[in-house]
Coordinates of N, CA, C and O in Angstrom, one line a residue:
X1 N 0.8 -1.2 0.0 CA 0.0 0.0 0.0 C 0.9 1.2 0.0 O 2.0 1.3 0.6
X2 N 0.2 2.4 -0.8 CA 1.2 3.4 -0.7 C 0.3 4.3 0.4 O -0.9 4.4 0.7
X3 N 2.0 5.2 0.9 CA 2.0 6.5 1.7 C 0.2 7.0 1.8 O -0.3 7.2 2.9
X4 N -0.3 7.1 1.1 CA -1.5 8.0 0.7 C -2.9 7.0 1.2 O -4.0 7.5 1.6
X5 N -2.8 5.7 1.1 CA -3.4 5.1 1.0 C -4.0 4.7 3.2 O -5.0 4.6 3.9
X6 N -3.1 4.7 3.1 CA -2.9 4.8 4.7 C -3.3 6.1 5.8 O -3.3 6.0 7.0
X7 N -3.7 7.2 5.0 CA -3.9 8.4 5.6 C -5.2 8.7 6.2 O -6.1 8.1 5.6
X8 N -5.6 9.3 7.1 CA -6.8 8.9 7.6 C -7.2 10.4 7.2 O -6.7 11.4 7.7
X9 N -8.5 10.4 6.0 CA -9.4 12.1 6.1 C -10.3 12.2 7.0 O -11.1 11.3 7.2
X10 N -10.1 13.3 7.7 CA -11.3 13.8 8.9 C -10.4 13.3 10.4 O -9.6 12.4 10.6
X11 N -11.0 14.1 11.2 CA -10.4 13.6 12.4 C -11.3 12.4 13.3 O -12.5 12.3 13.3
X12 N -10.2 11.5 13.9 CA -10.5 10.7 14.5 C -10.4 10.6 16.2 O -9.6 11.2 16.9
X13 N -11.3 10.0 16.6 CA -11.9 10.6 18.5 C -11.6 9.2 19.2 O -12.3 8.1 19.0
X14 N -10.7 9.3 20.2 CA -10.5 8.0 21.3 C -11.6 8.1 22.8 O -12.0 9.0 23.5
X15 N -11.7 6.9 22.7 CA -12.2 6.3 23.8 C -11.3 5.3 24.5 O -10.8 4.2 24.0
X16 N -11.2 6.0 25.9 CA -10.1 5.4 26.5 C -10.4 4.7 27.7 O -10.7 5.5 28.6
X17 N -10.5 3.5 28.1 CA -11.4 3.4 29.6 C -10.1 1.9 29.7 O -9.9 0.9 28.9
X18 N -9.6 2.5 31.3 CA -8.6 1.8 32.5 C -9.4 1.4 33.7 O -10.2 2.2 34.2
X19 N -9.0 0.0 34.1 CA -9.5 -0.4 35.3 C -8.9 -1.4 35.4 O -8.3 -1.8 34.4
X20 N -8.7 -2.0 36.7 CA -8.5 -3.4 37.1 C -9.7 -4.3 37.5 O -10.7 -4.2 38.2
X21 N -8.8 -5.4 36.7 CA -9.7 -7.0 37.0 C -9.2 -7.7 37.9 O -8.0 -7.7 38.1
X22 N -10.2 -8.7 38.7 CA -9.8 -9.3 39.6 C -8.6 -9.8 39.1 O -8.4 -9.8 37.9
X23 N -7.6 -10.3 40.0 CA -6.4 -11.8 39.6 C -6.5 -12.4 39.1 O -6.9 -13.4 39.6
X24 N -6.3 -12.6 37.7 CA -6.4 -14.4 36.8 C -7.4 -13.9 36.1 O -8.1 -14.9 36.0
X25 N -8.0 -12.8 35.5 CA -9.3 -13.0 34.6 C -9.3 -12.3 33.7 O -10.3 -12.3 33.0
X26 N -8.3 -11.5 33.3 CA -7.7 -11.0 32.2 C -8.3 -11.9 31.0 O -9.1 -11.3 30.3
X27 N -8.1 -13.0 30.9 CA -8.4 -13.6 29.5 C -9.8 -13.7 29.5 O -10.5 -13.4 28.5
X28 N -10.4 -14.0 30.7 CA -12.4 -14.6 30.7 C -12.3 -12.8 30.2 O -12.9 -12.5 29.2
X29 N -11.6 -11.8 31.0 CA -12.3 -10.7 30.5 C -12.7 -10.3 29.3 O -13.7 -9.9 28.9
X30 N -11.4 -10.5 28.5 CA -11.2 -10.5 27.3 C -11.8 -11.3 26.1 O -11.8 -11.0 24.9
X31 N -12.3 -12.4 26.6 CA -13.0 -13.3 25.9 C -14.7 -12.9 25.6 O -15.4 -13.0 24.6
X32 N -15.0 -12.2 27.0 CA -16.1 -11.5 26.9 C -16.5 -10.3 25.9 O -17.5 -10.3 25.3
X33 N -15.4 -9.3 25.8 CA -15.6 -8.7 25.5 C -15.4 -9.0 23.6 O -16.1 -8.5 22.8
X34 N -14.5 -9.6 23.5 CA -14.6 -10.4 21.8 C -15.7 -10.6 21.6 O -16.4 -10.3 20.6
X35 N -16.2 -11.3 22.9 CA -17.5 -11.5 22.5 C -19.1 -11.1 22.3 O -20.0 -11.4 21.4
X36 N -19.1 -10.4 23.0 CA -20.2 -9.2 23.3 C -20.3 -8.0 23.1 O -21.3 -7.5 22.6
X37 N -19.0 -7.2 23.6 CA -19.0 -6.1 23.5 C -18.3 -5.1 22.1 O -18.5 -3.9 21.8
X38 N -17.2 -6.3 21.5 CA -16.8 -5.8 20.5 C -17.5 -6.0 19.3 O -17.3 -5.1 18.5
X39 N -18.5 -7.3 19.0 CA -19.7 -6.9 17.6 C -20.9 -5.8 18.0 O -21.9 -5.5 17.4
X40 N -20.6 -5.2 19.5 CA -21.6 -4.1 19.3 C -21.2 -2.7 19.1 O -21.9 -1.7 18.9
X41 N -19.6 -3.0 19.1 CA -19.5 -1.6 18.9 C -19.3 -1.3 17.3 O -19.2 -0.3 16.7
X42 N -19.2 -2.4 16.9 CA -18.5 -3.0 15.2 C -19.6 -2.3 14.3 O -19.3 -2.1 13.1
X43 N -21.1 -1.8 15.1 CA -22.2 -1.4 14.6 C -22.5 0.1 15.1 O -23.6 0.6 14.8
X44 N -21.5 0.9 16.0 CA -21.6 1.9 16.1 C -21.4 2.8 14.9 O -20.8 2.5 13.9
X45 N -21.8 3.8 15.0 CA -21.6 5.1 13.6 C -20.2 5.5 13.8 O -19.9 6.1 14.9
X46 N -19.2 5.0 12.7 CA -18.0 5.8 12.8 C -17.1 4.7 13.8 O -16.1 4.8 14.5
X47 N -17.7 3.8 13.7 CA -16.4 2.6 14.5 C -15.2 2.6 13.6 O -15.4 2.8 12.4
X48 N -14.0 2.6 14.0 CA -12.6 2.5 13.4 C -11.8 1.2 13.6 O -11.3 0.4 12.8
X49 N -11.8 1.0 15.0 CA -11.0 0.3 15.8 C -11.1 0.2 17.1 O -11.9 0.9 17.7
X50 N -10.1 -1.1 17.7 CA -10.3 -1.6 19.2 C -9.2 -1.6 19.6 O -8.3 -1.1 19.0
X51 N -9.1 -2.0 20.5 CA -7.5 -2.5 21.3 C -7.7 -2.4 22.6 O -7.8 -1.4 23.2
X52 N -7.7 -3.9 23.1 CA -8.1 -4.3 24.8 C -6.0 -5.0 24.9 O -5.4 -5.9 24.4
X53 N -5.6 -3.6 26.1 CA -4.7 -3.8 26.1 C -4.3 -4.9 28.0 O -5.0 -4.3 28.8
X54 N -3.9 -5.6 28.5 CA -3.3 -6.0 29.4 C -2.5 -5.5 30.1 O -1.5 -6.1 29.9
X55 N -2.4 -4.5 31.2 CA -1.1 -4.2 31.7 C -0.8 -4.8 33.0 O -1.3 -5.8 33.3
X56 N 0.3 -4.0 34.0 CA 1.1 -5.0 35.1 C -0.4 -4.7 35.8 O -1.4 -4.1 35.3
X57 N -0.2 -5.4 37.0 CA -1.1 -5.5 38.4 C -2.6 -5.0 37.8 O -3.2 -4.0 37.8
X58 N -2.8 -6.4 37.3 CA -4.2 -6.6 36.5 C -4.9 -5.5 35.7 O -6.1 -5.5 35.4
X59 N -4.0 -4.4 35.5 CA -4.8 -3.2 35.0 C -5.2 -3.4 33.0 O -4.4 -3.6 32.1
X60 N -6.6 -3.1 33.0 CA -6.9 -3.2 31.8 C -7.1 -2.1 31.1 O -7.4 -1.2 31.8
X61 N -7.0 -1.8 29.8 CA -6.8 -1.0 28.9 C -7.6 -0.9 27.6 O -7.4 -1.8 26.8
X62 N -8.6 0.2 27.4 CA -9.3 -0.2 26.2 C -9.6 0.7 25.4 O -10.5 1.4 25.8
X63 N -9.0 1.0 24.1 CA -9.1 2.1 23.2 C -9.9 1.6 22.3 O -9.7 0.5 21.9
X64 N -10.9 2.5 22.0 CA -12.0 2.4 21.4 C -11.5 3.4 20.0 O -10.6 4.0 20.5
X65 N -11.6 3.9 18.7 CA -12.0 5.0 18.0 C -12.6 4.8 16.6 O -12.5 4.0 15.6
X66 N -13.3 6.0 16.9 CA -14.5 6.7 15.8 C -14.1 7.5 15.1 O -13.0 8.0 15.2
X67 N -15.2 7.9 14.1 CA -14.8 9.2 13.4 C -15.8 9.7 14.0 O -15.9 10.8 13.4
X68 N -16.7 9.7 14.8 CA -17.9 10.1 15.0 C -17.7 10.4 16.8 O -17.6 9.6 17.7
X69 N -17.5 12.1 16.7 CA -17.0 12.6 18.1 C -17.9 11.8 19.7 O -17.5 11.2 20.7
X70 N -19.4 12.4 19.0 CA -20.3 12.0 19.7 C -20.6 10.7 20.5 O -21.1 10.5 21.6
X71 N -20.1 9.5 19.2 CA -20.2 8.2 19.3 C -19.4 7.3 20.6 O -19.7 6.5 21.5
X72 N -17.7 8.2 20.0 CA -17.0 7.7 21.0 C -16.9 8.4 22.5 O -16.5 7.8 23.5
X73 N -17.5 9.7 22.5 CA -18.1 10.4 23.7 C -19.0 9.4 24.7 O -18.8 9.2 25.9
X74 N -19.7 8.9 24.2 CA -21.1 8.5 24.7 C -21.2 6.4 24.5 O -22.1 5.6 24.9
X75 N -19.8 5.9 23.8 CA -19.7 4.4 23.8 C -20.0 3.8 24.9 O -20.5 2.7 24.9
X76 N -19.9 4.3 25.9 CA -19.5 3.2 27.2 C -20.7 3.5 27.7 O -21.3 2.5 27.9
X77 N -21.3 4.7 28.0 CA -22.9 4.8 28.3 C -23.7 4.1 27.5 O -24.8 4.0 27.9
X78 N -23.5 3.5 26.3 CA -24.3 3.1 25.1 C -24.2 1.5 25.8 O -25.2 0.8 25.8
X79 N -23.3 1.2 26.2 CA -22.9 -0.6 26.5 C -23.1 -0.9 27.6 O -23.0 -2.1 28.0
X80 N -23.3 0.3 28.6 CA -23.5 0.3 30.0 C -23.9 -1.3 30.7 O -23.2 -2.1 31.4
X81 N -25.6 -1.4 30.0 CA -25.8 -2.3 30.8 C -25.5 -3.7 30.4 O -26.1 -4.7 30.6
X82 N -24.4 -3.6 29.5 CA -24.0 -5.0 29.2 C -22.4 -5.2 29.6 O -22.0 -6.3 29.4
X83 N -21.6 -4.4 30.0 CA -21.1 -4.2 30.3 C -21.1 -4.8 32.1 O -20.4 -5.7 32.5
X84 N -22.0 -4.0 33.0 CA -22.6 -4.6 34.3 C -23.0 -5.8 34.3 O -23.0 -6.4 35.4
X85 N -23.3 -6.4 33.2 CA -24.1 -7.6 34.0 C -22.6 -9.0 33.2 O -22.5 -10.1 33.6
X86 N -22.0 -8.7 32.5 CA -20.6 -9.1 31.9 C -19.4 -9.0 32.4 O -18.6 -9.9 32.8
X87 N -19.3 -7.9 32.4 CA -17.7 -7.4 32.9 C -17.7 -7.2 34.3 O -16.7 -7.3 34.9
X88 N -18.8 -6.8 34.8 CA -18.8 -5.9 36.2 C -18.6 -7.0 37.5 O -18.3 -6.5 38.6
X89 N -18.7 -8.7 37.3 CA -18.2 -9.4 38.1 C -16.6 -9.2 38.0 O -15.8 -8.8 38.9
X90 N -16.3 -9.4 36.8 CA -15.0 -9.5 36.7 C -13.9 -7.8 36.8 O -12.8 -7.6 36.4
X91 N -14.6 -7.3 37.4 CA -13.5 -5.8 38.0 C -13.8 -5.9 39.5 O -14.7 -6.1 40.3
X92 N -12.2 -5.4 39.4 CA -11.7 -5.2 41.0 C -11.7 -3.6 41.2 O -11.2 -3.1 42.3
X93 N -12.0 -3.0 40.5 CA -12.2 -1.0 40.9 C -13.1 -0.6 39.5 O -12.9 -1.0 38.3
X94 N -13.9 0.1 39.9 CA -14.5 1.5 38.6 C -13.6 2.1 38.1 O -12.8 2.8 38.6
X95 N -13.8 1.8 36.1 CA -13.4 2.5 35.2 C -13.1 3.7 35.3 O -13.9 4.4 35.9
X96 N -11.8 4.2 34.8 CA -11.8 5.3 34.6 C -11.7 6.0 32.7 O -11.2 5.4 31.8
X97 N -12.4 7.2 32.9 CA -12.7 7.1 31.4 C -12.2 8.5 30.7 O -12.6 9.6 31.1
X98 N -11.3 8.4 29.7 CA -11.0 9.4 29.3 C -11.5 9.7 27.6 O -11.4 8.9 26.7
X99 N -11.8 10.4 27.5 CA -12.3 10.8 25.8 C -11.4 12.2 25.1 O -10.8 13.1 25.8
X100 N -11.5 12.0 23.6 CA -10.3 13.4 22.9 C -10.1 12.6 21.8 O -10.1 11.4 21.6
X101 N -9.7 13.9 21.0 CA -9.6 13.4 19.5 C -8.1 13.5 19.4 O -7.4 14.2 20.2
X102 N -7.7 12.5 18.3 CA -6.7 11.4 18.7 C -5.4 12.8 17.3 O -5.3 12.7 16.0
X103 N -4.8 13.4 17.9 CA -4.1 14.8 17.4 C -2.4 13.5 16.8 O -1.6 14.2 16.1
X104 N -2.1 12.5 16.8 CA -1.3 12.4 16.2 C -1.5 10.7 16.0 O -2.0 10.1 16.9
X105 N -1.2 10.0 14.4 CA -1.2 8.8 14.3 C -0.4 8.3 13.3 O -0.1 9.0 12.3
X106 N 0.1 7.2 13.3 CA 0.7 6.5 12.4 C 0.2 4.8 12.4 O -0.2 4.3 13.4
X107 N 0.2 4.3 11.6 CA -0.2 3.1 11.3 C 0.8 1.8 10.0 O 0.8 2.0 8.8
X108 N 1.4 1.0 10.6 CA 2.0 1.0 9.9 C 1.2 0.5 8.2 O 1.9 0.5 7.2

């Protein structure tokens, strides 16, 4: 693919949301969410991309982005209650949620 081809028109908006899971459930979490939560967002307006990241001392990591400001504004209230009745055994603290339009990218 060329240079040009890879370039993204219009600006693009992150959804950022960090928490920890209990000990050991990283994968059930993650399994869940492949499964449930990521074909619902696959149908949001302006879905881009995912990335459920894993970090140290069970901390989870989840970038969401749209082209659609609003969409990725308002994701997590949209999944709310599937989210609670899925994920919400499996966290050891309340999300924390950051949202903003994503000012620098590369892809390879």
């Amino acid at each position: 693919m060329s240079e040009k081809e890879h370039e993204q028109t219009g600006p693009i908006f992150a959804a950022i949301r960090r928490g920890k899971v209990k000990p050991g459930t990283a994968e059930e979490f993650a399994a869940r969410v492949k499964a449930g939560a990521l074909p619902a967002m696959k149908k949001m307006d302006g879905f881009k991309a995912y990335f459920l990241v894993a970090g140290a001392e069970d901390t989870i990591i989840a970038v969401s982005l749209f082209t659609n400001k609003a969409v990725a504004e308002t994701s997590t209230q949209t999944l709310m209650p599937w989210i609670k009745e899925n994920l919400g055994p499996l966290l050891a603290s309340p999300t924390e949620a950051i949202d903003g339009e994503v000012i620098v990218s590369d892809t390879a």
